[in-house]
Amino acid sequence: MPLPKAELHLHIEGTLEPELAFELAARNSVPLPYADEDALREAYRFADLQSFLNLYYELMAVLRTERDFEDLAEAYLARAAAQGVRHAEIFFDPQAHLARGVEMGTVVEGLWRALGRSRERHGVSTRLIMCFLRDESAESALATLDAAKPYLDRITGVGLDSAEVGHPPAKFREVYEAAAALGLRRVAHAGEEGPPEYVTEALDVLGVERVDHGLRSVEDPALVERLVRDRVPLTLCPLSNVRLRTVDTLADHPLPAMLDAGLMCTVNSDDPAYFGGYAGDNFDAVRRDLGLTEERLRELARNSFLASFLEDDEELRARYLAEVAAYTFPAA
Ligand code: ADE
Ligand code: ZN
């Protein structure tokens, strides 16, 4: 049995495996410029975040109907459950779909068909977090929040993703204020490729409760001190950092030093279909390449539930934390 964990940094569009991409392309008569799954996998060699995003947005063309989004989420939840994920807070990128003529309702209702039955079918509780694309305008983000208003009973929070450098958090002050006024939780990608100042700005200007990635925070000792003091969770994605060349190799990842510094780190998969692994694979990889002890792995799992947006079900959080405390690691 794998270590129970919550996944807090997962883009549902980033779970589109080549096999499902080709299946949906055929179902929707959408041409793909790749001969087959292997040819597509060959394209998974990224130089940086932007080179990944180009492929990520290109492949979204196959997602058109509620059933497509349902199938996508269903496949993720089955995989996640098999790797010990007990709770998943799932990002989606509505602007990337609205721009192709796919409506907000198609995306949210389609995802919800799978999420709504997930506890029963997979034993995985879920939350949905709507992300704004930071390389789109602030006005577009506001219009997206407006389009989401009929679906707010299904949406727990807002996030900020896509190309980071040159798009600082402050650009989205107004939409984050509006989201907060609607009772939505707030997170944002910061410090993935962007500088530590973006992390500070996400906290100060957007009022985020968690920082997605936050890796480059380690370059600013005063920021680290603040993140430790305020117990701000960071949703790290080690295999993603390797594939997007944010770190040279996994062995160079600062996760052990970050834990030693007292940062509240969690380990997540980001875009598992593209980066070589789901949540459990990320845990296995950091255990292997960074030599994390069982107690460190247990800390990461505990942090994931503590940092999750389960304030509306503290009983469930307590049950998950008890599972983590009682977990026995299999003999190596
Ligand atoms: N969208 C999907 N994955 C992302 C990542 N790792 N960083 C920023 N935006 C993303
Ligand atoms: Zn991400």
Coordinates of C-alpha atoms and ligand atoms in Angstrom, one line a residue:
M1 CA 0.0 0.0 0.0
P2 CA 1.5 3.4 -1.0
L3 CA 1.9 6.3 1.5
P4 CA -1.4 8.2 1.7
K5 CA -1.0 11.7 0.4
A6 CA -2.9 14.8 -1.0
E7 CA -2.0 16.2 -4.4
L8 CA -2.2 20.0 -4.3
H9 CA -0.5 20.9 -7.6
L10 CA -2.0 19.1 -10.6
H11 CA -3.1 20.6 -13.9
I12 CA -5.9 18.3 -15.2
E13 CA -4.9 19.2 -18.8
G14 CA -1.4 18.0 -17.9
T15 CA -2.7 14.5 -17.2
L16 CA -3.6 13.9 -20.9
E17 CA -1.6 10.8 -21.8
P18 CA -0.7 10.3 -25.5
E19 CA -3.1 7.3 -25.7
L20 CA -6.1 9.3 -24.6
A21 CA -5.0 12.3 -26.7
F22 CA -5.2 10.1 -29.8
E23 CA -8.5 8.5 -28.7
L24 CA -10.1 11.9 -28.3
A25 CA -8.5 13.2 -31.5
A26 CA -10.2 10.3 -33.4
R27 CA -13.5 10.8 -31.5
N28 CA -13.6 14.5 -32.3
S29 CA -12.0 14.4 -35.8
V30 CA -9.3 16.7 -34.6
P31 CA -6.0 16.2 -36.6
L32 CA -2.8 15.8 -34.5
P33 CA 0.5 16.6 -36.2
Y34 CA 2.1 13.4 -34.8
A35 CA 2.1 10.0 -36.5
D36 CA 1.4 8.0 -33.3
E37 CA 1.9 7.9 -29.5
D38 CA 5.6 7.3 -29.8
A39 CA 6.1 10.3 -32.1
L40 CA 4.2 12.4 -29.7
R41 CA 6.3 11.2 -26.8
E42 CA 9.4 12.2 -28.8
A43 CA 8.2 15.8 -28.5
Y44 CA 8.4 15.6 -24.7
R45 CA 11.9 17.1 -24.5
F46 CA 11.6 20.5 -23.1
A47 CA 14.1 23.3 -22.9
D48 CA 12.1 25.4 -20.4
L49 CA 8.5 26.2 -19.3
Q50 CA 7.5 27.9 -22.5
S51 CA 8.5 24.9 -24.7
F52 CA 6.4 22.7 -22.6
L53 CA 3.4 25.1 -22.6
N54 CA 3.5 25.2 -26.4
L55 CA 2.8 21.5 -26.6
Y56 CA 0.4 21.5 -23.6
Y57 CA -1.8 24.1 -25.2
E58 CA -1.6 22.5 -28.7
L59 CA -2.8 19.1 -27.4
M60 CA -5.8 20.6 -25.6
A61 CA -7.4 20.9 -29.1
V62 CA -8.7 17.3 -28.6
L63 CA -10.7 18.3 -25.5
R64 CA -14.1 19.4 -26.8
T65 CA -17.1 17.8 -25.0
E66 CA -18.2 17.2 -21.4
R67 CA -17.4 13.5 -21.9
D68 CA -13.8 14.4 -22.9
F69 CA -13.3 16.3 -19.7
E70 CA -15.0 13.5 -17.7
D71 CA -12.7 10.9 -19.4
L72 CA -9.6 13.0 -18.7
A73 CA -10.5 13.4 -15.0
E74 CA -11.6 9.8 -14.6
A75 CA -8.3 8.5 -15.9
Y76 CA -6.3 10.8 -13.6
L77 CA -8.3 9.9 -10.5
A78 CA -7.8 6.1 -11.2
R79 CA -4.1 6.6 -11.6
A80 CA -3.8 8.9 -8.6
A81 CA -5.7 6.5 -6.3
A82 CA -3.4 3.7 -7.3
Q83 CA -0.4 5.8 -6.1
G84 CA -1.9 6.6 -2.7
V85 CA -3.5 9.9 -3.5
R86 CA -6.5 10.3 -1.0
H87 CA -7.3 13.9 -1.8
A88 CA -6.7 15.9 -4.9
E89 CA -7.0 19.7 -5.4
I90 CA -7.2 19.9 -9.2
F91 CA -6.3 22.9 -11.4
F92 CA -8.0 23.7 -14.7
D93 CA -7.3 26.4 -17.3
P94 CA -10.6 27.6 -18.6
Q95 CA -9.2 30.4 -20.8
A96 CA -7.4 27.8 -22.9
H97 CA -10.7 26.2 -23.6
L98 CA -12.9 29.3 -23.9
A99 CA -10.5 30.6 -26.5
R100 CA -11.3 27.5 -28.6
G101 CA -15.0 27.9 -28.3
V102 CA -15.4 25.4 -25.5
E103 CA -17.7 26.8 -22.8
M104 CA -17.0 27.1 -19.1
G105 CA -20.0 24.8 -18.4
T106 CA -18.7 22.1 -20.7
V107 CA -15.4 22.1 -18.8
V108 CA -16.7 22.3 -15.2
E109 CA -19.7 20.0 -15.7
G110 CA -17.5 17.5 -17.5
L111 CA -14.8 17.4 -14.9
W112 CA -17.5 17.3 -12.2
R113 CA -19.0 14.1 -13.6
A114 CA -15.8 12.4 -12.6
L115 CA -15.0 14.4 -9.5
G116 CA -18.5 14.1 -8.1
R117 CA -18.3 10.3 -7.8
S118 CA -14.6 10.1 -7.0
R119 CA -14.8 9.4 -3.3
E120 CA -17.2 6.6 -3.9
R121 CA -15.4 5.1 -6.9
H122 CA -11.8 5.8 -6.1
G123 CA -11.7 6.8 -2.4
V124 CA -10.3 10.2 -3.5
S125 CA -11.9 13.4 -2.2
T126 CA -11.4 16.4 -4.6
R127 CA -11.5 20.1 -4.9
L128 CA -11.4 22.2 -8.1
I129 CA -9.2 25.3 -8.5
M130 CA -9.6 27.6 -11.5
C131 CA -6.4 29.1 -12.8
F132 CA -6.0 32.3 -14.7
L133 CA -3.4 32.4 -17.5
R134 CA -0.9 35.1 -16.5
D135 CA 0.2 35.7 -20.0
E136 CA -3.3 36.8 -20.8
S137 CA -4.7 40.2 -19.7
A138 CA -6.1 41.2 -16.4
E139 CA -9.4 42.0 -18.2
S140 CA -9.5 38.4 -19.5
A141 CA -9.0 37.0 -16.0
L142 CA -11.9 39.2 -14.7
A143 CA -14.1 38.0 -17.6
T144 CA -13.2 34.4 -16.7
L145 CA -14.1 34.9 -13.1
D146 CA -17.4 36.3 -14.3
A147 CA -18.0 33.3 -16.6
A148 CA -17.4 31.0 -13.6
K149 CA -20.1 32.6 -11.4
P150 CA -22.8 30.0 -12.2
Y151 CA -20.4 27.2 -11.1
L152 CA -19.0 28.5 -7.9
D153 CA -20.5 25.7 -5.9
R154 CA -18.1 23.4 -7.7
I155 CA -15.0 25.7 -7.5
T156 CA -13.0 26.1 -4.3
G157 CA -10.3 28.5 -5.3
V158 CA -8.4 30.4 -7.9
G159 CA -4.8 30.0 -9.1
L160 CA -2.4 31.6 -11.5
D161 CA -0.3 29.7 -14.1
S162 CA 1.3 29.7 -17.5
A163 CA 4.4 31.7 -18.6
E164 CA 5.7 33.3 -15.4
V165 CA 8.6 35.6 -16.3
G166 CA 7.4 39.1 -17.3
H167 CA 4.0 38.5 -15.8
P168 CA 4.3 39.4 -12.1
P169 CA 1.5 38.6 -9.7
A170 CA 0.5 42.3 -9.1
K171 CA -1.1 42.3 -12.6
F172 CA -3.9 40.2 -11.1
R173 CA -4.6 42.2 -7.9
E174 CA -8.1 43.1 -8.9
V175 CA -9.3 39.6 -9.9
Y176 CA -7.8 38.1 -6.7
E177 CA -9.7 40.7 -4.7
A178 CA -12.9 39.9 -6.5
A179 CA -12.2 36.1 -6.0
A180 CA -11.6 36.6 -2.3
A181 CA -14.9 38.6 -2.0
L182 CA -16.7 35.6 -3.5
G183 CA -15.2 33.4 -0.8
L184 CA -12.7 31.6 -3.1
R185 CA -9.4 30.4 -1.7
R186 CA -6.2 31.8 -3.4
V187 CA -3.0 30.2 -4.6
A188 CA -0.6 31.2 -7.4
H189 CA 2.4 29.8 -9.2
A190 CA 5.4 31.9 -8.2
G191 CA 9.2 31.3 -8.1
E192 CA 9.1 28.5 -10.7
E193 CA 11.1 30.3 -13.3
G194 CA 10.4 33.8 -11.9
P195 CA 12.4 35.5 -9.2
P196 CA 11.7 35.3 -5.4
E197 CA 10.2 38.8 -5.6
Y198 CA 7.2 37.2 -7.4
V199 CA 6.7 35.0 -4.4
T200 CA 6.7 38.0 -2.0
E201 CA 4.3 39.8 -4.4
A202 CA 1.9 36.8 -4.5
L203 CA 1.7 36.8 -0.7
D204 CA 1.5 40.6 -0.3
V205 CA -0.6 41.7 -3.3
L206 CA -2.7 38.6 -4.1
G207 CA -3.0 37.2 -0.5
V208 CA -2.3 33.7 -1.5
E209 CA -2.5 30.9 1.1
R210 CA -0.2 28.5 -0.7
V211 CA 2.6 29.1 -3.2
D212 CA 2.8 26.8 -6.2
H213 CA 6.4 25.8 -6.7
G214 CA 8.0 28.6 -4.8
L215 CA 11.3 27.0 -5.6
R216 CA 13.3 30.1 -6.1
S217 CA 12.3 31.4 -2.7
V218 CA 15.6 29.7 -1.5
E219 CA 17.5 32.6 -3.1
D220 CA 16.1 35.1 -0.6
P221 CA 16.9 34.3 3.1
A222 CA 14.5 36.9 4.4
L223 CA 11.7 35.3 2.3
V224 CA 12.6 31.9 3.6
E225 CA 12.4 33.1 7.1
R226 CA 9.0 34.6 6.5
L227 CA 7.7 31.4 4.8
V228 CA 8.9 29.3 7.7
R229 CA 7.5 31.7 10.3
D230 CA 4.1 31.9 8.6
R231 CA 4.0 28.2 7.7
V232 CA 3.2 29.0 4.1
P233 CA 2.9 25.8 2.2
L234 CA 4.9 25.3 -1.0
T235 CA 3.7 22.9 -3.6
L236 CA 6.9 21.5 -5.1
C237 CA 7.0 19.4 -8.2
P238 CA 10.4 17.7 -8.4
L239 CA 10.0 15.7 -11.6
S240 CA 8.6 18.8 -13.3
N241 CA 11.6 20.9 -12.2
V242 CA 13.9 18.3 -13.9
R243 CA 12.0 18.2 -17.1
L244 CA 11.7 21.9 -17.4
R245 CA 15.4 22.4 -16.5
T246 CA 14.8 24.4 -13.4
V247 CA 17.2 22.0 -11.7
D248 CA 20.0 20.1 -13.5
T249 CA 19.2 16.7 -12.0
L250 CA 16.9 15.5 -9.3
A251 CA 19.9 15.0 -7.1
D252 CA 20.5 18.7 -7.2
H253 CA 16.9 19.5 -6.0
P254 CA 16.9 21.8 -2.9
L255 CA 14.0 19.8 -1.3
P256 CA 16.1 18.3 1.5
A257 CA 17.6 21.7 2.3
M258 CA 14.2 23.3 2.2
L259 CA 12.8 20.8 4.7
D260 CA 15.9 21.3 6.9
A261 CA 15.2 25.0 6.9
G262 CA 11.7 24.3 8.2
L263 CA 9.8 25.2 5.1
M264 CA 6.4 23.5 4.8
C265 CA 7.0 21.6 1.6
T266 CA 4.7 19.3 -0.3
V267 CA 5.5 17.0 -3.3
N268 CA 3.2 17.0 -6.3
S269 CA 3.2 16.0 -10.0
D270 CA 2.2 19.2 -11.9
D271 CA 1.7 17.7 -15.4
P272 CA 2.3 14.0 -14.9
A273 CA 1.6 12.9 -18.4
Y274 CA 4.4 15.2 -19.6
F275 CA 6.9 15.0 -16.8
G276 CA 7.4 11.3 -16.2
G277 CA 5.3 10.6 -13.2
Y278 CA 2.3 10.9 -10.9
A279 CA 2.3 11.8 -7.2
G280 CA 3.6 8.5 -6.0
D281 CA 6.3 8.5 -8.7
N282 CA 7.5 11.9 -7.4
F283 CA 7.6 10.5 -3.9
D284 CA 9.6 7.5 -5.1
A285 CA 12.0 9.6 -7.1
V286 CA 12.8 12.0 -4.2
R287 CA 13.2 9.0 -1.9
R288 CA 15.7 7.4 -4.3
D289 CA 17.6 10.4 -5.6
L290 CA 17.6 12.6 -2.5
G291 CA 17.8 9.9 0.1
L292 CA 14.9 11.2 2.1
T293 CA 14.2 9.2 5.2
E294 CA 10.9 7.6 6.0
E295 CA 10.2 10.3 8.6
R296 CA 10.8 13.0 6.0
L297 CA 8.4 11.3 3.5
R298 CA 5.8 11.0 6.3
E299 CA 6.3 14.8 7.0
L300 CA 5.7 15.5 3.3
A301 CA 2.5 13.5 3.4
R302 CA 1.3 15.1 6.6
N303 CA 2.1 18.6 5.2
S304 CA 0.0 17.8 2.1
F305 CA -3.1 17.2 4.2
L306 CA -2.4 20.1 6.5
A307 CA -2.0 22.4 3.5
S308 CA -5.1 21.2 1.7
F309 CA -8.3 23.2 1.6
L310 CA -10.3 20.8 3.9
E311 CA -11.5 23.4 6.3
D312 CA -15.0 22.4 5.4
D313 CA -14.4 18.8 6.5
E314 CA -11.9 18.7 9.4
E315 CA -13.1 15.3 10.3
L316 CA -11.9 14.0 6.9
R317 CA -8.6 15.8 7.3
A318 CA -8.1 14.2 10.7
R319 CA -8.9 10.8 9.3
Y320 CA -6.3 11.3 6.5
L321 CA -3.7 12.5 9.1
A322 CA -4.3 9.4 11.2
E323 CA -3.7 7.2 8.1
V324 CA -0.4 9.0 7.6
A325 CA 0.6 8.6 11.2
A326 CA -0.3 4.9 11.2
Y327 CA 1.4 4.1 7.9
T328 CA 4.1 1.4 7.9
F329 CA 6.7 1.7 5.1
P330 CA 7.3 -1.6 3.3
A331 CA 10.7 -3.2 3.9
A332 CA 13.1 -1.7 1.3
Ligands
ADE1 N1 0.5 25.2 -16.6 C1 0.7 23.8 -16.6 N2 1.8 23.5 -16.0 C2 2.4 24.6 -15.6 C3 3.6 24.9 -14.9 N3 4.4 24.0 -14.5 N4 3.9 26.2 -14.7 C4 3.1 27.2 -15.1 N5 2.0 27.0 -15.8 C5 1.6 25.7 -16.0
ZN2 ZN 1.9 24.0 -12.2

